[in-house]
Coordinates of C-alpha atoms in Angstrom, one line a residue:
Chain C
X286 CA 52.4 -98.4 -227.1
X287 CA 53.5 -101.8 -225.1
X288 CA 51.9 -102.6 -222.6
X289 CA 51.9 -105.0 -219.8
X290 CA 48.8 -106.7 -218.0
X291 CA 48.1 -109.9 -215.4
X292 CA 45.2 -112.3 -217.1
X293 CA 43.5 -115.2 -215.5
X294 CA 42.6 -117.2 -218.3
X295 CA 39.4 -120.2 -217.7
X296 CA 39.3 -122.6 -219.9
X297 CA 36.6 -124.7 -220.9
X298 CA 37.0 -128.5 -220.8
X299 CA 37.5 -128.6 -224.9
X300 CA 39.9 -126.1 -224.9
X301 CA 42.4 -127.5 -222.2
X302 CA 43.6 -129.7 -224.6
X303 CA 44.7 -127.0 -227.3
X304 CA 47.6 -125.0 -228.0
X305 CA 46.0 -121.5 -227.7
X306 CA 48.9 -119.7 -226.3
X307 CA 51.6 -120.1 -228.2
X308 CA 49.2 -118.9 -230.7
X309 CA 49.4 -115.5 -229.1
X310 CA 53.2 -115.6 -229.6
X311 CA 53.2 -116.8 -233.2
X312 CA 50.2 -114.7 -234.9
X313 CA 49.9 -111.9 -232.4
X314 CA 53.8 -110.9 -230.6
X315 CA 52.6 -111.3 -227.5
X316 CA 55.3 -112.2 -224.9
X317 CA 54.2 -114.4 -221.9
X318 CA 55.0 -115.1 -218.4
X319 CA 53.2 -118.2 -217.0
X320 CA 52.8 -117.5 -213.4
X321 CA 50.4 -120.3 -212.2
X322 CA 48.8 -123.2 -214.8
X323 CA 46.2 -125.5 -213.0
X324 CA 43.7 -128.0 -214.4
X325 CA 40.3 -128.3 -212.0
X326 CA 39.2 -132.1 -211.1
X327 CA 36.6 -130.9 -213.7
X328 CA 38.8 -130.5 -216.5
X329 CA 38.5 -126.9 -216.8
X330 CA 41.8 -125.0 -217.3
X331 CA 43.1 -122.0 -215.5
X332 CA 45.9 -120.2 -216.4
X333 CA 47.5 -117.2 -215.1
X334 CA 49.5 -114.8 -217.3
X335 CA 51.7 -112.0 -217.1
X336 CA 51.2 -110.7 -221.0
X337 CA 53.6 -108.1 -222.7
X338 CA 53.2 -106.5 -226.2
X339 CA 52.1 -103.3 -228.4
X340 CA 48.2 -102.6 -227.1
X341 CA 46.5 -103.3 -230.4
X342 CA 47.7 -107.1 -230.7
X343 CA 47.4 -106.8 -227.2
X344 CA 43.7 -106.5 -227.7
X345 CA 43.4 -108.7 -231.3
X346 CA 45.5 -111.2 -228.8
X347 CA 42.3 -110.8 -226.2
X348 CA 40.0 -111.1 -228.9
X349 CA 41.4 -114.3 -230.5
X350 CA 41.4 -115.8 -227.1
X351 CA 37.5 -114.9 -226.1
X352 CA 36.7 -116.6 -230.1
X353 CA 38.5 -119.9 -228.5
X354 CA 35.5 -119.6 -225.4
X355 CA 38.1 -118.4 -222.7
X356 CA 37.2 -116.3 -220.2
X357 CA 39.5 -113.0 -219.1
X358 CA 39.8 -111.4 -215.9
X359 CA 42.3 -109.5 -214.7
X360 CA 44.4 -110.2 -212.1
X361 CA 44.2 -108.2 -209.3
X362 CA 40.8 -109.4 -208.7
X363 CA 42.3 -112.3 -207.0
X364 CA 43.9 -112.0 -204.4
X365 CA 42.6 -110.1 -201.5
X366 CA 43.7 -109.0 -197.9
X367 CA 41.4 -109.1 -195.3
X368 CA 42.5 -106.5 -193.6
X369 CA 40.4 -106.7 -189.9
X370 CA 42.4 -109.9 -189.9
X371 CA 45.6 -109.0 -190.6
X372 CA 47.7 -109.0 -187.4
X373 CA 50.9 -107.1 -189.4
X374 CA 53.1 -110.4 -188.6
X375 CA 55.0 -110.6 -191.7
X376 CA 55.0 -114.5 -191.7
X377 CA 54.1 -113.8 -195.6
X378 CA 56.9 -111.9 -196.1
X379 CA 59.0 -115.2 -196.3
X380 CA 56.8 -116.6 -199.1
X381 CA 56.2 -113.8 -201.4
X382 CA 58.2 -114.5 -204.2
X383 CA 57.3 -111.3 -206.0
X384 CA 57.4 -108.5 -203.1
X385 CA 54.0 -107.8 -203.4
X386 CA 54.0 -108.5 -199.5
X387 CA 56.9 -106.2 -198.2
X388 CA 57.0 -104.3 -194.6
X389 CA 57.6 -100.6 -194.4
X390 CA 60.5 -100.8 -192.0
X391 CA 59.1 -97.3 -189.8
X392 CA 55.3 -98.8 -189.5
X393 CA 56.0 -102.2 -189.2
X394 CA 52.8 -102.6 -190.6
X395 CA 52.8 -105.6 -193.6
X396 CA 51.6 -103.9 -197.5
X397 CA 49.8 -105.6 -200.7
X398 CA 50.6 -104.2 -203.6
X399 CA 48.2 -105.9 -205.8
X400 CA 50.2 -104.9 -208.9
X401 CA 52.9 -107.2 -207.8
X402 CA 50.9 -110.1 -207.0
X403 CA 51.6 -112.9 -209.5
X404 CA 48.6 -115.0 -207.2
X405 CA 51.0 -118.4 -206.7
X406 CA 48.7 -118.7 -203.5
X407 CA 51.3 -119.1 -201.3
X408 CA 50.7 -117.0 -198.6
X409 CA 46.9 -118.0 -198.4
X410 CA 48.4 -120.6 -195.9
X411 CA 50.9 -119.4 -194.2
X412 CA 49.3 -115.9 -193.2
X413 CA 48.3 -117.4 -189.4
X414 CA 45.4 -115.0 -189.1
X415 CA 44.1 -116.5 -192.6
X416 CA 43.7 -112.6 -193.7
X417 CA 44.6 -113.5 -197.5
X418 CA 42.3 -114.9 -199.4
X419 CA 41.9 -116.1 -203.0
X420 CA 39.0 -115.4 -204.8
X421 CA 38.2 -117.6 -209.0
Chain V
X21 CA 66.7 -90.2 -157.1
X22 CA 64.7 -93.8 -156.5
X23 CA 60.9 -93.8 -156.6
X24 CA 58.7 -96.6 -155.1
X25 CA 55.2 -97.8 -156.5
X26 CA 53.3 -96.2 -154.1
X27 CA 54.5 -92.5 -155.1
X28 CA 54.3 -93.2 -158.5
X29 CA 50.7 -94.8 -157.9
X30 CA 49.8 -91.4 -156.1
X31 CA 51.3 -89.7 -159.5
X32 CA 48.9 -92.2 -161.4
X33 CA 45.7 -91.4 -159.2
X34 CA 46.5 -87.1 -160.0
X35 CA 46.9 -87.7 -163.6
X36 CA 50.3 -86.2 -163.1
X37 CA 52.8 -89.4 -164.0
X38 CA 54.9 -89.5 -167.0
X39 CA 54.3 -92.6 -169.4
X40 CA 56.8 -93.1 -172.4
X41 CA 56.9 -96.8 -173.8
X42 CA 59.8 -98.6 -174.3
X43 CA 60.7 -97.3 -177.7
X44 CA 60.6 -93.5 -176.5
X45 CA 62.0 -94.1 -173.3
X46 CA 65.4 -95.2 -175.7
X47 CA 65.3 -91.6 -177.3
X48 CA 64.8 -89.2 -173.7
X49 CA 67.7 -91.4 -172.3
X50 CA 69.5 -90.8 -175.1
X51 CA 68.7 -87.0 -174.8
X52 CA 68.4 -86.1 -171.6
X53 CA 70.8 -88.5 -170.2
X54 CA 69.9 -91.8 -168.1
X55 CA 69.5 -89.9 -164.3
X56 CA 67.3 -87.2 -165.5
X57 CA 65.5 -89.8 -167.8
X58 CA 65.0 -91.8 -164.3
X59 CA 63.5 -88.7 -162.6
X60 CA 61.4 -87.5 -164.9
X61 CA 59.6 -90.6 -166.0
X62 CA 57.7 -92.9 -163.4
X63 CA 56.2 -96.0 -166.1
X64 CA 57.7 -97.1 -168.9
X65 CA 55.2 -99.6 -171.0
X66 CA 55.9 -102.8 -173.2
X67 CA 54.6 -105.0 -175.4
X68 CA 54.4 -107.8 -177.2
X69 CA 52.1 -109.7 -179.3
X70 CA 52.6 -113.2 -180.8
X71 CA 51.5 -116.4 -181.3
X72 CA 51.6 -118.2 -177.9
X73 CA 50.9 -122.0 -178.1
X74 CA 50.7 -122.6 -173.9
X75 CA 47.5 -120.6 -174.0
X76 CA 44.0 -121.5 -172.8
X77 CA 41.1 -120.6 -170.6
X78 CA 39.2 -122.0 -168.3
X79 CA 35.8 -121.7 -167.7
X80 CA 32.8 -122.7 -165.5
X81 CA 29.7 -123.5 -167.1
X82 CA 26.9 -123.5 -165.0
X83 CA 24.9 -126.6 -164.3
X84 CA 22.0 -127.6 -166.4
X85 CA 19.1 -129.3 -164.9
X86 CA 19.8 -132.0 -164.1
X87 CA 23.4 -131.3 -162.9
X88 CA 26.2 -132.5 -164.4
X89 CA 29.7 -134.1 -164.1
X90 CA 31.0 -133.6 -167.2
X91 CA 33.5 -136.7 -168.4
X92 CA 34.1 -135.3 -172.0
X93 CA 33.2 -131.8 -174.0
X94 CA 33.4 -130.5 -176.8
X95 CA 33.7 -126.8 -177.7
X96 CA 32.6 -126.5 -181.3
X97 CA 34.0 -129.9 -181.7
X98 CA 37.4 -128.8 -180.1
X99 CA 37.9 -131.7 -177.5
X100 CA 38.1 -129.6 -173.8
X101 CA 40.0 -131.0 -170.5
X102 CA 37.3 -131.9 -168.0
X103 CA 38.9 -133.9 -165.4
X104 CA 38.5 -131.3 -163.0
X105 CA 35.0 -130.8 -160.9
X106 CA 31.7 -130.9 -162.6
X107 CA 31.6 -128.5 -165.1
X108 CA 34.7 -126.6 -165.3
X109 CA 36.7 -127.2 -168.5
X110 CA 40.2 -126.1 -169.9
X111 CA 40.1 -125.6 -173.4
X112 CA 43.6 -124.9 -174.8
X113 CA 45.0 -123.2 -177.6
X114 CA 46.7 -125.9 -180.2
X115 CA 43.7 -128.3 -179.3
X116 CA 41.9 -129.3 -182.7
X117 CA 38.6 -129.7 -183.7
X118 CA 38.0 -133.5 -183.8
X119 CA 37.1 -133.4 -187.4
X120 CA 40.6 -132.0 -188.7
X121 CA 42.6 -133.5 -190.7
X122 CA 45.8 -132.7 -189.0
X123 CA 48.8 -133.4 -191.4
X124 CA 47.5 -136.0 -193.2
X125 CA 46.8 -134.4 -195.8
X126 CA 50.3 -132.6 -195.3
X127 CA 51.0 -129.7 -194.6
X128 CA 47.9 -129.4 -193.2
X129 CA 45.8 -125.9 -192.5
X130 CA 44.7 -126.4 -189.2
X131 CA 41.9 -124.1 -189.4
X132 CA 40.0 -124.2 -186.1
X133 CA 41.2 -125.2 -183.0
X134 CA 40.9 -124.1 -179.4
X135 CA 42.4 -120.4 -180.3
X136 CA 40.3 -119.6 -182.7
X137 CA 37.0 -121.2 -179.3
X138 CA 38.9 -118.5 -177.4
X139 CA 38.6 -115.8 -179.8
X140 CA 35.0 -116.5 -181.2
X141 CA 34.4 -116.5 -177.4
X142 CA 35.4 -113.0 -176.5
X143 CA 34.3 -111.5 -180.0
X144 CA 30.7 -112.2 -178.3
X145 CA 30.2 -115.3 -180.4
X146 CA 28.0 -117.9 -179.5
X147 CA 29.4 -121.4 -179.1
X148 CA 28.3 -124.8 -179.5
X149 CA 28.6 -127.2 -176.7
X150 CA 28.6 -131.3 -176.7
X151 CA 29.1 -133.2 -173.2
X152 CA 28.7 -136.2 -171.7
X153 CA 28.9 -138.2 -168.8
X154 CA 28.4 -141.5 -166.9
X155 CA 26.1 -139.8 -164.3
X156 CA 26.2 -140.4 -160.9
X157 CA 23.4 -140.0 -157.9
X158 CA 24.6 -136.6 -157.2
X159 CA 24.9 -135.5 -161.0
X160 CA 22.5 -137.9 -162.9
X161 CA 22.9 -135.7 -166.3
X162 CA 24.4 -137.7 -169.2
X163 CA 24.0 -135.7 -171.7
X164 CA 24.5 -132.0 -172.6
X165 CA 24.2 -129.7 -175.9
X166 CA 23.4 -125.9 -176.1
X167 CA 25.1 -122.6 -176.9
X168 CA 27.3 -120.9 -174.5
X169 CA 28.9 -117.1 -174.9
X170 CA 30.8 -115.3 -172.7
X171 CA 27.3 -114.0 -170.9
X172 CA 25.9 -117.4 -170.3
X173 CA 28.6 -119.0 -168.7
X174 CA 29.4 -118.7 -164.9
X175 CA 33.2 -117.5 -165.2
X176 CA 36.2 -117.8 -167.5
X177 CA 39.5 -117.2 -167.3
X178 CA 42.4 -117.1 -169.6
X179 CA 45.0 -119.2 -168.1
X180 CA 48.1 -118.9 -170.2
X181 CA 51.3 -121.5 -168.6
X182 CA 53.9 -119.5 -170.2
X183 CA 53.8 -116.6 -172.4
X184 CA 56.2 -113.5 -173.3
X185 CA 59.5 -115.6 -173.6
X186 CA 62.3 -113.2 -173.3
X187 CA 63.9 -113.7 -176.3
X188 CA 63.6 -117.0 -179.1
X189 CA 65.4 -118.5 -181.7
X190 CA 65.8 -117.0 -185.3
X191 CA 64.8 -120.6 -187.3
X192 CA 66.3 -121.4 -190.8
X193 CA 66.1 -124.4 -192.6
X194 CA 69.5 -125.7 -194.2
X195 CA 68.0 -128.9 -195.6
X196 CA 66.9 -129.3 -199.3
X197 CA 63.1 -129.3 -198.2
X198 CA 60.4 -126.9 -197.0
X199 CA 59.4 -127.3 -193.7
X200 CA 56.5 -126.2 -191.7
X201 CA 57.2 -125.3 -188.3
X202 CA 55.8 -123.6 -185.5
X203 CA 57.9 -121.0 -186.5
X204 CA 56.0 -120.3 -189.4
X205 CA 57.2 -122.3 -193.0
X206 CA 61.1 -122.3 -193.5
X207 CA 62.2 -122.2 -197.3
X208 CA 65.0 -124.9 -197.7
X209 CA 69.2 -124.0 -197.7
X210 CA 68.4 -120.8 -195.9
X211 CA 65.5 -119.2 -198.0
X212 CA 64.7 -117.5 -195.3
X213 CA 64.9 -116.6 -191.2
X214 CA 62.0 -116.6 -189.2
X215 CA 62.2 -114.6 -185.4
X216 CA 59.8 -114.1 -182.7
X217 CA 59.7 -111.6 -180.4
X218 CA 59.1 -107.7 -180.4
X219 CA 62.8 -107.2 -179.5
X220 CA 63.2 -103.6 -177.4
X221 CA 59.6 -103.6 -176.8
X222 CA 59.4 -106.9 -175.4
X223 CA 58.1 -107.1 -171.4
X224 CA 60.8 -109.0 -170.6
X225 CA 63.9 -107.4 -172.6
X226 CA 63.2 -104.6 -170.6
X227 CA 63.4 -106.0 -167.0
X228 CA 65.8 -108.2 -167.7
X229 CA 66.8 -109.7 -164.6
X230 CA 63.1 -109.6 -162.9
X231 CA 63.4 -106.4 -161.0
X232 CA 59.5 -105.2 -161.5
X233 CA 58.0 -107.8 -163.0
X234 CA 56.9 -110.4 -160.3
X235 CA 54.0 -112.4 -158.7
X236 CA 50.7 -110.4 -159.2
X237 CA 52.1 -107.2 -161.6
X238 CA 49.0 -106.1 -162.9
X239 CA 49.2 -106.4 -167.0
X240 CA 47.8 -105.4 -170.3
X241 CA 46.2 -109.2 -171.0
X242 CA 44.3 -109.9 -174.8
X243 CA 42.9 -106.2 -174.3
X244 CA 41.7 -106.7 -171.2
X245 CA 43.4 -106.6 -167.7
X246 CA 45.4 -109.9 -166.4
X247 CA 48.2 -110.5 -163.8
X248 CA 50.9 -112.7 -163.8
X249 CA 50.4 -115.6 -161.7
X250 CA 54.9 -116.6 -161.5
X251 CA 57.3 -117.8 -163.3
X252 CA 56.2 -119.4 -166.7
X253 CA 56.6 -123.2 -167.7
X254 CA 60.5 -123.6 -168.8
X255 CA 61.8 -120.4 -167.3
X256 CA 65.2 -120.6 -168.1
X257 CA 67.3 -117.5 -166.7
X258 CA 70.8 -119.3 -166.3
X259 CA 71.3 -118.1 -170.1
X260 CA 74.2 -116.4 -170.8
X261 CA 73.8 -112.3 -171.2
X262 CA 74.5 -109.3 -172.8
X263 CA 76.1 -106.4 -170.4
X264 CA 72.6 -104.9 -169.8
X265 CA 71.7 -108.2 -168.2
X266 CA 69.7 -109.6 -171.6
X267 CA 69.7 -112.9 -172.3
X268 CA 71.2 -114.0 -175.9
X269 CA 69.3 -117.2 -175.8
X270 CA 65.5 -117.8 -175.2
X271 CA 65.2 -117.9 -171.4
X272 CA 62.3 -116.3 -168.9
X273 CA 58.7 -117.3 -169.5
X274 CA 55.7 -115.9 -167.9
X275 CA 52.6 -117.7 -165.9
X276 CA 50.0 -115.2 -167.1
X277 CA 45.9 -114.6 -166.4
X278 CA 43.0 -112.8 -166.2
X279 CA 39.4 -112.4 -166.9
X280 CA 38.2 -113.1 -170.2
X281 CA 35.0 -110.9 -170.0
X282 CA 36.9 -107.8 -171.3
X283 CA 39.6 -109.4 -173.5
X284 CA 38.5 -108.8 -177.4
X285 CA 39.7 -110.9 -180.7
X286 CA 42.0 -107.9 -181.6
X287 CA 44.4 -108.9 -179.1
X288 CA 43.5 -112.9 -178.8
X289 CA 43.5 -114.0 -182.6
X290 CA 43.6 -117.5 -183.6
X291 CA 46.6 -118.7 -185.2
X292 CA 46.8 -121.9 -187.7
X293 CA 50.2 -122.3 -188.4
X294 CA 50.4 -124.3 -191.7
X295 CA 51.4 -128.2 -191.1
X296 CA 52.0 -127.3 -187.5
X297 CA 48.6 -126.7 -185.7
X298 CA 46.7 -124.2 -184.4
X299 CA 47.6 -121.0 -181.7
X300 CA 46.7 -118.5 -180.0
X301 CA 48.4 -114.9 -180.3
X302 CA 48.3 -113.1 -177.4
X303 CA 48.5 -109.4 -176.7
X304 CA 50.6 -108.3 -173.7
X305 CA 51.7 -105.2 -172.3
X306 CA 53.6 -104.4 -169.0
X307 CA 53.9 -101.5 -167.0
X308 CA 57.3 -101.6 -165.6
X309 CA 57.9 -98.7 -163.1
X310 CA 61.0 -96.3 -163.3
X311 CA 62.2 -97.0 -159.9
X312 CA 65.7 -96.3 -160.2
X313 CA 68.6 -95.7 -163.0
X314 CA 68.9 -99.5 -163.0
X315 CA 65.1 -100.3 -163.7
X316 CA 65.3 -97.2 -166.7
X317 CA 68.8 -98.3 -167.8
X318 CA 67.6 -101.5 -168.9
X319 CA 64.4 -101.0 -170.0
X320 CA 66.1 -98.3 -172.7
X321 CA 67.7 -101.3 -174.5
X322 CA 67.6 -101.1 -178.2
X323 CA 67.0 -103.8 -180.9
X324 CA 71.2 -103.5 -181.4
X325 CA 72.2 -104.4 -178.8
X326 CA 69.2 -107.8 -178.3
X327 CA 71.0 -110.9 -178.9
X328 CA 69.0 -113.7 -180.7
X329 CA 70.6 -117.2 -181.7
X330 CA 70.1 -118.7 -185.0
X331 CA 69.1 -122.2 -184.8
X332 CA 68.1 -124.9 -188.1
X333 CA 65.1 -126.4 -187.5
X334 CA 65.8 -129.3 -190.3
X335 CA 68.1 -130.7 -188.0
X336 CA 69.3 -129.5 -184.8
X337 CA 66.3 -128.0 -183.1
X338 CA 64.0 -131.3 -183.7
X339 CA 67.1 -133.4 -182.7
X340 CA 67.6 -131.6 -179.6
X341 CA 71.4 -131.1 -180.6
X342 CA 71.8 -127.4 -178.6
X343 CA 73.5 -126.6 -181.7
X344 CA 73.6 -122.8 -182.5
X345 CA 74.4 -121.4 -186.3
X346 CA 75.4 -118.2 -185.3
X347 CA 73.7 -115.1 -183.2
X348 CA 72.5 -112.1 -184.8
X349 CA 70.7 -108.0 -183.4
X350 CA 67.0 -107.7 -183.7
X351 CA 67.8 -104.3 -185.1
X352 CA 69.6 -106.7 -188.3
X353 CA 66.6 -108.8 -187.8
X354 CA 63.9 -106.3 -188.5
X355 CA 66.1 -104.4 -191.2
X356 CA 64.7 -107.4 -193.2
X357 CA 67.6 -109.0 -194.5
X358 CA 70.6 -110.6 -192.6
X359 CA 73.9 -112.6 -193.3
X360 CA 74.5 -116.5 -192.4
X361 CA 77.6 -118.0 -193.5
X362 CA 78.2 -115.5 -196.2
X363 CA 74.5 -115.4 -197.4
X364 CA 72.0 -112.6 -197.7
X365 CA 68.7 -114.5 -195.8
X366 CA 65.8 -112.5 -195.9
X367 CA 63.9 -112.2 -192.6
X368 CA 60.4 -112.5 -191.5
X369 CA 58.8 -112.2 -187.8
X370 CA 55.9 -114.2 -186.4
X371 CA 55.6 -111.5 -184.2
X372 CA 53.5 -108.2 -184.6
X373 CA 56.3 -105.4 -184.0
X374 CA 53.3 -102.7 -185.0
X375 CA 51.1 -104.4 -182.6
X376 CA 53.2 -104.4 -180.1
X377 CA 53.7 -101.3 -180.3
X378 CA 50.4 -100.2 -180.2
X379 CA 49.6 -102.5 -177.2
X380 CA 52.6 -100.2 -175.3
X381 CA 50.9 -97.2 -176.2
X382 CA 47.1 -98.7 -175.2
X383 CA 48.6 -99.2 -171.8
X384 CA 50.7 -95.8 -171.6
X385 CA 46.8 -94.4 -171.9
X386 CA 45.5 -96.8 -169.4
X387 CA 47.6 -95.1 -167.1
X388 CA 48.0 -92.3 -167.9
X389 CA 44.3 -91.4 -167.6
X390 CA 44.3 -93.0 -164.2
X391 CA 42.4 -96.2 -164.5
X392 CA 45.4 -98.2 -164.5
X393 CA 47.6 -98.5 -161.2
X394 CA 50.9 -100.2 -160.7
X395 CA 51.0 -103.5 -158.3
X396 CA 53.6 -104.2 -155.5
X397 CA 54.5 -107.6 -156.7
X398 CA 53.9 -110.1 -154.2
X399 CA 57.3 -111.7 -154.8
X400 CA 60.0 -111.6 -157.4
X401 CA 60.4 -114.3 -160.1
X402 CA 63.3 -116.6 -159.6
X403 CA 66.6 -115.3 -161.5
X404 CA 69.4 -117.2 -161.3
X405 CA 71.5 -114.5 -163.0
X406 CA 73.2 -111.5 -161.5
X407 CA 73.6 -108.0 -163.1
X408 CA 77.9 -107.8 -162.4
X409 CA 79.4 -107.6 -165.4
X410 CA 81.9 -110.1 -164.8
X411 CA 79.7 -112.6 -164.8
X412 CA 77.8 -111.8 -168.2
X413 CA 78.9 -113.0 -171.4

C-alpha cells in the first residue's frame, strides 16, 4: 500500500552535516518533497517533508531515520489557527501557496485544511489578527 | 408611498418595523418588485468591517494626587498625543510601541501598537500607564505610573477621522518584488489582487449619494453604539459613478464616534499589517431608512454592478501617478479569481465580508427588538454629485 505522510524532521547538531535523506531514496524507495529546510542559530536541523512510498519502507525509512537520532513529528501538529482571532479577512488567502487556506465563496468565512498545509510559515505574518500560529 | 423617520421610529418603538440587510433587501426587490419592496420594508442595515488606519480614542484620565499636566504618555509604551488639557490623551491606531523595531528589520511585524491599546482596552484589560511633565503651580505632578482600564478612567471615546470609505482600490504589484503594503502583502507581476471593502453591504454603497446618512445618524460602532460626527478626512464625492449613483473610484469617508465603554475586541481588533504598521479594524453598521423608492433602489445594489479600480502599488499608487490598470465588479472580486491584462490573478480581501455580514444582521436585531431607534440627521454630508443619469459615467 503507498502511502503519503507530512514529517518534520529535527536534527541534532552532528547529524546536520550528513546525507541522511537521500539515503531514504537509495536504500528505502522513498520519494520526497522538501517543503521547508532550516538550520537553527544552534546548529540543529529542521526539515520538513512531504514523504511518498509503499508503508513498510515507509516505516523501515522512519526507523532508519530515528537510528540516525532524528526526531519525527508529523505535520499537522504545526500549524494552528487561533480561531477567537480570526477575523475571516482572507489576507492569507494571497500567500497560501498550497490552498490549505481557501474561502467558501457562500460563508465568506476563511478554512484550514491542515492536510494541505506544507507549514512555509507564510501566513503567520501576514494574517493581521496574528490568528496563525506556528508551533516546533 | 414615502415614509419619514419618525413613523418608522413609531414602527421601531411597537416592534412592528420590517428589518432586511442589505443582502436580502437585493432578493425582495428582486421579487416583489422595487415599490412594494419600498412599502413593506422601513430599515435596511449595512455593514462593514475592516482595517481602518484613522482610528483612535480619546480618553480622560482622572487626576492623580497631585494633579497633573501631562507633557508625554505612554500607553503600554505606545507614545499617546497629550497636547491637549491636563490629562486627556489621543492614542491612535498605527501609533507604535516605542520599543518596535519598525522595518528595520524589514518587513517588519508590527505587533503592538495603539490598535491593539484600544482593543486590550475594551476587552476589560488592564493597562500600563507612563507620564510625565514639567509641573507647574497649578499641576505640580511630574511624574505618573499606574494601571488604567476602561473602569478607572474618567471617559473615553473612540474618535475615528475617517472610516467606511465607499469604495477602495483593488492593489496589485507588477514589479519583480514582494511588497508589503497597507493593503496587505502583494506577490510581484500580479501574484495576486488585494480589495477592501464589503462591496453591497458596505454603509456607504448603499446611500450612495448621502441621502440618510448624515450628521449625528445613530450607528452600529466596534459593537457598541456611535454616531457619525460629518464628513470623514478626504471625502471625495466628485468621483465619477455608476448609474445607481456608486462611485467607481474610492470617494466618501466618514467622521465616526462613540463611547468606548460598550464597544468589545470582536469588533475593534488590532491589526499589524506586515512591513506596514499597525491598525485598527473596525466594525460598522448603518441603519439606513426605507424612505422612498430612491433610498431602497440604491441600497439594493449588488456586488455586479460595484465598480472598483485596479491600481499597482509598485509604482503608481506610491508615485502619486492617478494611473488606473483597469476596473473590475466586486461580484468578480469575491468569486476569488479575476483577469488583468489576459491573466488569471487570484484575489484576496482585507475586508471581513462574513463579518460584515454579521454586523448587518446584529443591527437588524438591535432594531428590530426596539432598543435601537433611527436619528433625524442633523444635516446632510456634502455631495458634490447628482443622481441624473446624464451626468454619471
Amino acid at each position: 500500500m503507498m502511502v503519503r505522510h507530512k514529517i518534520v524532521l529535527h536534527f541534532p547538531h552532528e547529524q546536520v552535516g550528513k546525507p541522511v535523506v537521500s539515503k531514504l531514496v537509495r536504500d528505502f524507495d522513498i520519494d520526497f518533497n522538501i517543503l521547508k529546510a532550516s538550520i537553527t542559530p544552534r546548529e540543529e536541523g529542521i526539515l520538513v517533508l512531504e514523504v511518498t512510498g509503499e508503508q513498510k519502507n515507509y516505516l523501515k525509512g522512519l526507523e532508519y531515520l530515528e537510528s540516525c537520532g532524528i526526531k519525527i513529528q508529523p505535520l499537522s501538529q504545526d500549524i494552528k489557527r487561533d480561531e477567537a482571532k480570526c477575523t475571516h479577512c482572507g489576507a492569507c488567502i494571497a500567500v497560501c501557496p498550497t490552498e490549505a487556506l481557501t474561502i467558501d465563496r457562500a460563508t465568506m468565512e476563511v478554512s484550514f485544511d491542515d492536510d494541505e498545509c506544507a507549514a512555509c510559515e507564510l501566513c503567520i505574518k501576514v494574517c493581521p489578527p496574528r490568528a496563525m500560529e506556528v508551533h516546533y | 408611498m414615502a415614509k419619514t423617520i419618525a413613523e418608522i421610529n413609531e414602527k421601531i418603538k411597537k416592534g412592528e418595523a420590517v428589518v432586511v440587510t442589505a443582502e436580502e433587501i437585493i432578493d425582495l426587490v428582486d421579487q416583489k418588485g422595487l415599490e412594494e419592496a419600498a412599502r413593506e420594508v422601513d430599515v435596511i442595515t449595512t455593514g462593514t468591517f475592516g482595517p481602518m488606519c484613522s482610528s483612535g480614542a480619546f480618553i480622560n484620565l482622572g487626576h492623580p494626587q497631585p494633579r497633573i499636566k501631562i507633557s508625554r504618555a505612554w500607553l503600554n509604551d505606545v507614545p499617546v498625543f497629550s497636547g491637549i488639557a491636563a490629562v486627556d490623551i489621543y492614542i491612535g491606531a498605527t501609533e507604535m510601541a516605542e520599543y518596535d523595531p519598525l522595518n528595520e528589520v524589514y518587513p517588519g511585524g508590527f505587533n503592538y501598537g495603539g490598535g491593539h491599546v484600544i482593543e486590550d482596552l475594551v476587552a476589560g484589560k488592564k493597562v500600563y500607564l507612563r507620564a510625565d511633565s514639567y509641573g507647574t503651580d497649578c499641576y505640580p505632578g511630574r511624574q505618573w505610573e499606574t494601571e488604567i482600564s476602561l473602569d478607572s478612567v474618567k471617559e473615553a471615546w473612540l474618535y475615528n477621522p475617517r472610516n467606511a470609505y465607499q469604495n477602495y482600490n483593488v492593489a496589485v504589484n507588477l514589479s519583480d518584488r514582494v511588497l508589503y503594503t497597507y493593503m496587505g502583502v502583494l506577490r510581484p507581476q500580479l501574484g495576486n489582487a488585494n480589495y477592501c471593502s464589503a462591496g453591497q453591504l458596505s454603509p456607504l454603497f448603499n446611500d450612495p449619494l448621502f441621502k440618510t446618512i448624515g450628521m449625528g445618524t445613530r450607528i452600529f460602532l466596534g459593537g457598541g453604539i456611535g454616531y457619525v460626527v460629518g464628513h470623514g478626512t478626504q471625502h471625495n464625492t466628485g468621483t465619477a459613478r455608476t448609474q445607481t449613483g456608486a462611485p467607481i473610484r474610492p470617494s466618501g469617508t466618514l467622521d465616526l464616534s462613540g463611547e468606548l465603554r460598550g464597544m468589545s475586541p470582536r469588533w475593534l481588533t488590532g491589526y499589524s499589517m506586515v512591513g506596514y504598521g499597525a491598525s485598527l479594524a473596525v466594525g460598522i453598521g448603518i441603519p439606513i431608512p426605507a424612505l422612498n423608492e430612491e433610498v431602497v433602489k440604491a441600497a439594493a445594489v449588488r456586488d455586479e454592478d460595484l465598480i472598483a479600480p485596479i491600481v499597482d502599488y509598485s509604482l503608481d499608487y506610491p508615485q502619486g501617478t492617478g494611473k488606473v490598470l483597469g476596473e473590475v465588479d466586486y461580484a468578480q472580486l469575491k468569486s476569488g479569481r479575476i483577469e488583468i491584462d489576459g491573466k488569471e490573478v487570484m484575489t484576496a480581501a482585507l475586508s471581513s465580508y462574513s463579518r460584515a455580514r454579521e454586523i448587518a444582521g446584529v443591527l437588524k436585531d438591535w432594531i428590530r427588538s426596539g432598543d435601537f431607534t433611527l436619528t433625524q440627521p442633523v444635516d446632510l454630508l456634502p455631495c458634490e454629485a447628482r443622481c441624473d443619469s446624464e451626468e454619471v459615467s
